[in-house]
Amino acid sequence: MINNERHSLPAVIGGDLLRHGKLPIILLIAVLVTSIMVVITTQKTRLITAQREQMVLEKDSLDIEWRNLILEENALGDHSRVERLAVEKLHMQHVDPSQEHIVVQP
């Protein structure tokens, strides 16, 4: 009783894996899916970190611009100080626009 049947090696390995190796195949698939998810998550994390850094730089730039605008507003908005200095140091007077004649002092 000699069996002269020839089987291909890949078919024998595949049959053995399906009969006796279901757990290792499931674990292999789980490891591959997990590793792909780790790579995808790492890439997304790097992109989000780069976006965050860009936004922090933009925020810093806007903060500096805001501070400069506040300083400019404070410098230009102090009319009472300018008027007081004009009256005290330069002896200037407020002119009423309704007057039609100009008074020139000698």
mmCIF file with all atom_site columns, C-alpha atoms in Angstrom:
data_model
loop_
_atom_site.group_PDB
_atom_site.id
_atom_site.type_symbol
_atom_site.label_atom_id
_atom_site.label_alt_id
_atom_site.label_comp_id
_atom_site.label_asym_id
_atom_site.label_entity_id
_atom_site.label_seq_id
_atom_site.pdbx_PDB_ins_code
_atom_site.Cartn_x
_atom_site.Cartn_y
_atom_site.Cartn_z
_atom_site.occupancy
_atom_site.B_iso_or_equiv
_atom_site.pdbx_formal_charge
_atom_site.auth_seq_id
_atom_site.auth_comp_id
_atom_site.auth_asym_id
_atom_site.auth_atom_id
_atom_site.pdbx_PDB_model_num
ATOM 1   C CA . MET A 1 1   ? 0.000   0.000   0.000  1.00 0.00 ? 1   MET A CA 1
ATOM 2   C CA . ILE A 1 2   ? 2.148   2.742   -1.261 1.00 0.00 ? 2   ILE A CA 1
ATOM 3   C CA . ASN A 1 3   ? 0.558   6.126   -1.761 1.00 0.00 ? 3   ASN A CA 1
ATOM 4   C CA . ASN A 1 4   ? 1.864   7.665   -4.977 1.00 0.00 ? 4   ASN A CA 1
ATOM 5   C CA . GLU A 1 5   ? -0.154  10.840  -4.551 1.00 0.00 ? 5   GLU A CA 1
ATOM 6   C CA . ARG A 1 6   ? 1.871   14.047  -4.738 1.00 0.00 ? 6   ARG A CA 1
ATOM 7   C CA . HIS A 1 7   ? 0.830   17.086  -2.752 1.00 0.00 ? 7   HIS A CA 1
ATOM 8   C CA . SER A 1 8   ? 2.163   20.554  -3.219 1.00 0.00 ? 8   SER A CA 1
ATOM 9   C CA . LEU A 1 9   ? 4.008   21.980  -0.260 1.00 0.00 ? 9   LEU A CA 1
ATOM 10  C CA . PRO A 1 10  ? 2.016   25.268  -0.066 1.00 0.00 ? 10  PRO A CA 1
ATOM 11  C CA . ALA A 1 11  ? -1.254  23.308  -0.051 1.00 0.00 ? 11  ALA A CA 1
ATOM 12  C CA . VAL A 1 12  ? -0.013  21.073  2.767  1.00 0.00 ? 12  VAL A CA 1
ATOM 13  C CA . ILE A 1 13  ? 1.193   24.056  4.842  1.00 0.00 ? 13  ILE A CA 1
ATOM 14  C CA . GLY A 1 14  ? -2.058  25.951  4.232  1.00 0.00 ? 14  GLY A CA 1
ATOM 15  C CA . GLY A 1 15  ? -4.131  22.910  5.205  1.00 0.00 ? 15  GLY A CA 1
ATOM 16  C CA . ASP A 1 16  ? -2.137  22.368  8.402  1.00 0.00 ? 16  ASP A CA 1
ATOM 17  C CA . LEU A 1 17  ? -2.438  26.036  9.352  1.00 0.00 ? 17  LEU A CA 1
ATOM 18  C CA . LEU A 1 18  ? -6.185  26.011  8.828  1.00 0.00 ? 18  LEU A CA 1
ATOM 19  C CA . ARG A 1 19  ? -6.635  22.797  10.824 1.00 0.00 ? 19  ARG A CA 1
ATOM 20  C CA . HIS A 1 20  ? -4.143  23.309  13.640 1.00 0.00 ? 20  HIS A CA 1
ATOM 21  C CA . GLY A 1 21  ? -2.911  26.895  13.472 1.00 0.00 ? 21  GLY A CA 1
ATOM 22  C CA . LYS A 1 22  ? -5.960  29.139  13.683 1.00 0.00 ? 22  LYS A CA 1
ATOM 23  C CA . LEU A 1 23  ? -4.791  30.907  16.824 1.00 0.00 ? 23  LEU A CA 1
ATOM 24  C CA . PRO A 1 24  ? -1.337  31.804  15.453 1.00 0.00 ? 24  PRO A CA 1
ATOM 25  C CA . ILE A 1 25  ? -2.920  33.148  12.233 1.00 0.00 ? 25  ILE A CA 1
ATOM 26  C CA . ILE A 1 26  ? -5.370  35.269  14.223 1.00 0.00 ? 26  ILE A CA 1
ATOM 27  C CA . LEU A 1 27  ? -2.538  36.555  16.410 1.00 0.00 ? 27  LEU A CA 1
ATOM 28  C CA . LEU A 1 28  ? -0.396  37.331  13.339 1.00 0.00 ? 28  LEU A CA 1
ATOM 29  C CA . ILE A 1 29  ? -3.236  39.314  11.755 1.00 0.00 ? 29  ILE A CA 1
ATOM 30  C CA . ALA A 1 30  ? -3.826  41.136  15.056 1.00 0.00 ? 30  ALA A CA 1
ATOM 31  C CA . VAL A 1 31  ? -0.113  42.042  15.314 1.00 0.00 ? 31  VAL A CA 1
ATOM 32  C CA . LEU A 1 32  ? -0.045  43.329  11.721 1.00 0.00 ? 32  LEU A CA 1
ATOM 33  C CA . VAL A 1 33  ? -3.204  45.428  12.174 1.00 0.00 ? 33  VAL A CA 1
ATOM 34  C CA . THR A 1 34  ? -1.894  46.811  15.461 1.00 0.00 ? 34  THR A CA 1
ATOM 35  C CA . SER A 1 35  ? 1.473   47.729  13.958 1.00 0.00 ? 35  SER A CA 1
ATOM 36  C CA . ILE A 1 36  ? -0.205  49.529  11.044 1.00 0.00 ? 36  ILE A CA 1
ATOM 37  C CA . MET A 1 37  ? -2.414  51.450  13.478 1.00 0.00 ? 37  MET A CA 1
ATOM 38  C CA . VAL A 1 38  ? 0.644   52.455  15.527 1.00 0.00 ? 38  VAL A CA 1
ATOM 39  C CA . VAL A 1 39  ? 2.340   53.842  12.405 1.00 0.00 ? 39  VAL A CA 1
ATOM 40  C CA . ILE A 1 40  ? -0.806  55.763  11.389 1.00 0.00 ? 40  ILE A CA 1
ATOM 41  C CA . THR A 1 41  ? -1.285  57.152  14.903 1.00 0.00 ? 41  THR A CA 1
ATOM 42  C CA . THR A 1 42  ? 2.365   58.232  15.099 1.00 0.00 ? 42  THR A CA 1
ATOM 43  C CA . GLN A 1 43  ? 2.114   60.038  11.766 1.00 0.00 ? 43  GLN A CA 1
ATOM 44  C CA . LYS A 1 44  ? -1.081  61.842  12.804 1.00 0.00 ? 44  LYS A CA 1
ATOM 45  C CA . THR A 1 45  ? 0.496   62.817  16.125 1.00 0.00 ? 45  THR A CA 1
ATOM 46  C CA . ARG A 1 46  ? 3.510   64.309  14.341 1.00 0.00 ? 46  ARG A CA 1
ATOM 47  C CA . LEU A 1 47  ? 1.278   66.313  12.021 1.00 0.00 ? 47  LEU A CA 1
ATOM 48  C CA . ILE A 1 48  ? -0.817  67.621  14.904 1.00 0.00 ? 48  ILE A CA 1
ATOM 49  C CA . THR A 1 49  ? 2.326   68.511  16.881 1.00 0.00 ? 49  THR A CA 1
ATOM 50  C CA . ALA A 1 50  ? 3.706   70.443  13.899 1.00 0.00 ? 50  ALA A CA 1
ATOM 51  C CA . GLN A 1 51  ? 0.387   72.295  13.518 1.00 0.00 ? 51  GLN A CA 1
ATOM 52  C CA . ARG A 1 52  ? 0.391   73.112  17.226 1.00 0.00 ? 52  ARG A CA 1
ATOM 53  C CA . GLU A 1 53  ? 3.915   74.527  17.029 1.00 0.00 ? 53  GLU A CA 1
ATOM 54  C CA . GLN A 1 54  ? 2.905   76.656  14.025 1.00 0.00 ? 54  GLN A CA 1
ATOM 55  C CA . MET A 1 55  ? -0.133  77.942  15.924 1.00 0.00 ? 55  MET A CA 1
ATOM 56  C CA . VAL A 1 56  ? 1.978   78.771  18.993 1.00 0.00 ? 56  VAL A CA 1
ATOM 57  C CA . LEU A 1 57  ? 4.359   80.801  16.805 1.00 0.00 ? 57  LEU A CA 1
ATOM 58  C CA . GLU A 1 58  ? 1.399   82.596  15.222 1.00 0.00 ? 58  GLU A CA 1
ATOM 59  C CA . LYS A 1 59  ? -0.095  83.284  18.666 1.00 0.00 ? 59  LYS A CA 1
ATOM 60  C CA . ASP A 1 60  ? 3.203   84.750  19.878 1.00 0.00 ? 60  ASP A CA 1
ATOM 61  C CA . SER A 1 61  ? 3.385   86.979  16.813 1.00 0.00 ? 61  SER A CA 1
ATOM 62  C CA . LEU A 1 62  ? -0.186  88.169  17.342 1.00 0.00 ? 62  LEU A CA 1
ATOM 63  C CA . ASP A 1 63  ? 0.507   88.812  21.048 1.00 0.00 ? 63  ASP A CA 1
ATOM 64  C CA . ILE A 1 64  ? 3.491   90.992  20.144 1.00 0.00 ? 64  ILE A CA 1
ATOM 65  C CA . GLU A 1 65  ? 1.432   92.888  17.577 1.00 0.00 ? 65  GLU A CA 1
ATOM 66  C CA . TRP A 1 66  ? -1.379  93.350  20.128 1.00 0.00 ? 66  TRP A CA 1
ATOM 67  C CA . ARG A 1 67  ? 1.041   94.766  22.722 1.00 0.00 ? 67  ARG A CA 1
ATOM 68  C CA . ASN A 1 68  ? 2.496   97.144  20.148 1.00 0.00 ? 68  ASN A CA 1
ATOM 69  C CA . LEU A 1 69  ? -0.981  98.328  19.178 1.00 0.00 ? 69  LEU A CA 1
ATOM 70  C CA . ILE A 1 70  ? -1.875  98.964  22.816 1.00 0.00 ? 70  ILE A CA 1
ATOM 71  C CA . LEU A 1 71  ? 1.323   100.965 23.285 1.00 0.00 ? 71  LEU A CA 1
ATOM 72  C CA . GLU A 1 72  ? 0.586   102.945 20.132 1.00 0.00 ? 72  GLU A CA 1
ATOM 73  C CA . GLU A 1 73  ? -2.982  103.569 21.246 1.00 0.00 ? 73  GLU A CA 1
ATOM 74  C CA . ASN A 1 74  ? -1.794  104.784 24.651 1.00 0.00 ? 74  ASN A CA 1
ATOM 75  C CA . ALA A 1 75  ? 0.794   107.062 23.077 1.00 0.00 ? 75  ALA A CA 1
ATOM 76  C CA . LEU A 1 76  ? -1.582  108.541 20.510 1.00 0.00 ? 76  LEU A CA 1
ATOM 77  C CA . GLY A 1 77  ? -4.684  108.576 22.655 1.00 0.00 ? 77  GLY A CA 1
ATOM 78  C CA . ASP A 1 78  ? -3.508  110.795 25.465 1.00 0.00 ? 78  ASP A CA 1
ATOM 79  C CA . HIS A 1 79  ? -4.978  114.074 24.146 1.00 0.00 ? 79  HIS A CA 1
ATOM 80  C CA . SER A 1 80  ? -5.199  115.705 27.546 1.00 0.00 ? 80  SER A CA 1
ATOM 81  C CA . ARG A 1 81  ? -1.469  115.310 28.114 1.00 0.00 ? 81  ARG A CA 1
ATOM 82  C CA . VAL A 1 82  ? -0.653  116.757 24.690 1.00 0.00 ? 82  VAL A CA 1
ATOM 83  C CA . GLU A 1 83  ? -3.043  119.662 25.220 1.00 0.00 ? 83  GLU A CA 1
ATOM 84  C CA . ARG A 1 84  ? -1.641  120.387 28.679 1.00 0.00 ? 84  ARG A CA 1
ATOM 85  C CA . LEU A 1 85  ? 1.938   120.404 27.369 1.00 0.00 ? 85  LEU A CA 1
ATOM 86  C CA . ALA A 1 86  ? 0.944   122.668 24.465 1.00 0.00 ? 86  ALA A CA 1
ATOM 87  C CA . VAL A 1 87  ? -0.644  125.190 26.821 1.00 0.00 ? 87  VAL A CA 1
ATOM 88  C CA . GLU A 1 88  ? 2.062   125.097 29.523 1.00 0.00 ? 88  GLU A CA 1
ATOM 89  C CA . LYS A 1 89  ? 5.262   124.850 27.504 1.00 0.00 ? 89  LYS A CA 1
ATOM 90  C CA . LEU A 1 90  ? 4.348   126.358 24.150 1.00 0.00 ? 90  LEU A CA 1
ATOM 91  C CA . HIS A 1 91  ? 1.741   128.843 25.407 1.00 0.00 ? 91  HIS A CA 1
ATOM 92  C CA . MET A 1 92  ? -0.724  127.708 22.770 1.00 0.00 ? 92  MET A CA 1
ATOM 93  C CA . GLN A 1 93  ? -4.438  128.386 22.994 1.00 0.00 ? 93  GLN A CA 1
ATOM 94  C CA . HIS A 1 94  ? -7.450  126.528 21.741 1.00 0.00 ? 94  HIS A CA 1
ATOM 95  C CA . VAL A 1 95  ? -8.945  128.260 18.705 1.00 0.00 ? 95  VAL A CA 1
ATOM 96  C CA . ASP A 1 96  ? -12.692 128.407 18.237 1.00 0.00 ? 96  ASP A CA 1
ATOM 97  C CA . PRO A 1 97  ? -13.429 127.567 14.579 1.00 0.00 ? 97  PRO A CA 1
ATOM 98  C CA . SER A 1 98  ? -16.544 129.785 14.620 1.00 0.00 ? 98  SER A CA 1
ATOM 99  C CA . GLN A 1 99  ? -14.427 132.918 14.850 1.00 0.00 ? 99  GLN A CA 1
ATOM 100 C CA . GLU A 1 100 ? -13.726 134.459 11.495 1.00 0.00 ? 100 GLU A CA 1
ATOM 101 C CA . HIS A 1 101 ? -10.878 136.746 12.315 1.00 0.00 ? 101 HIS A CA 1
ATOM 102 C CA . ILE A 1 102 ? -7.343  135.675 13.188 1.00 0.00 ? 102 ILE A CA 1
ATOM 103 C CA . VAL A 1 103 ? -5.630  137.360 16.069 1.00 0.00 ? 103 VAL A CA 1
ATOM 104 C CA . VAL A 1 104 ? -1.915  137.836 15.643 1.00 0.00 ? 104 VAL A CA 1
ATOM 105 C CA . GLN A 1 105 ? 0.075   138.776 18.700 1.00 0.00 ? 105 GLN A CA 1
ATOM 106 C CA . PRO A 1 106 ? 3.138   141.000 18.225 1.00 0.00 ? 106 PRO A CA 1
#
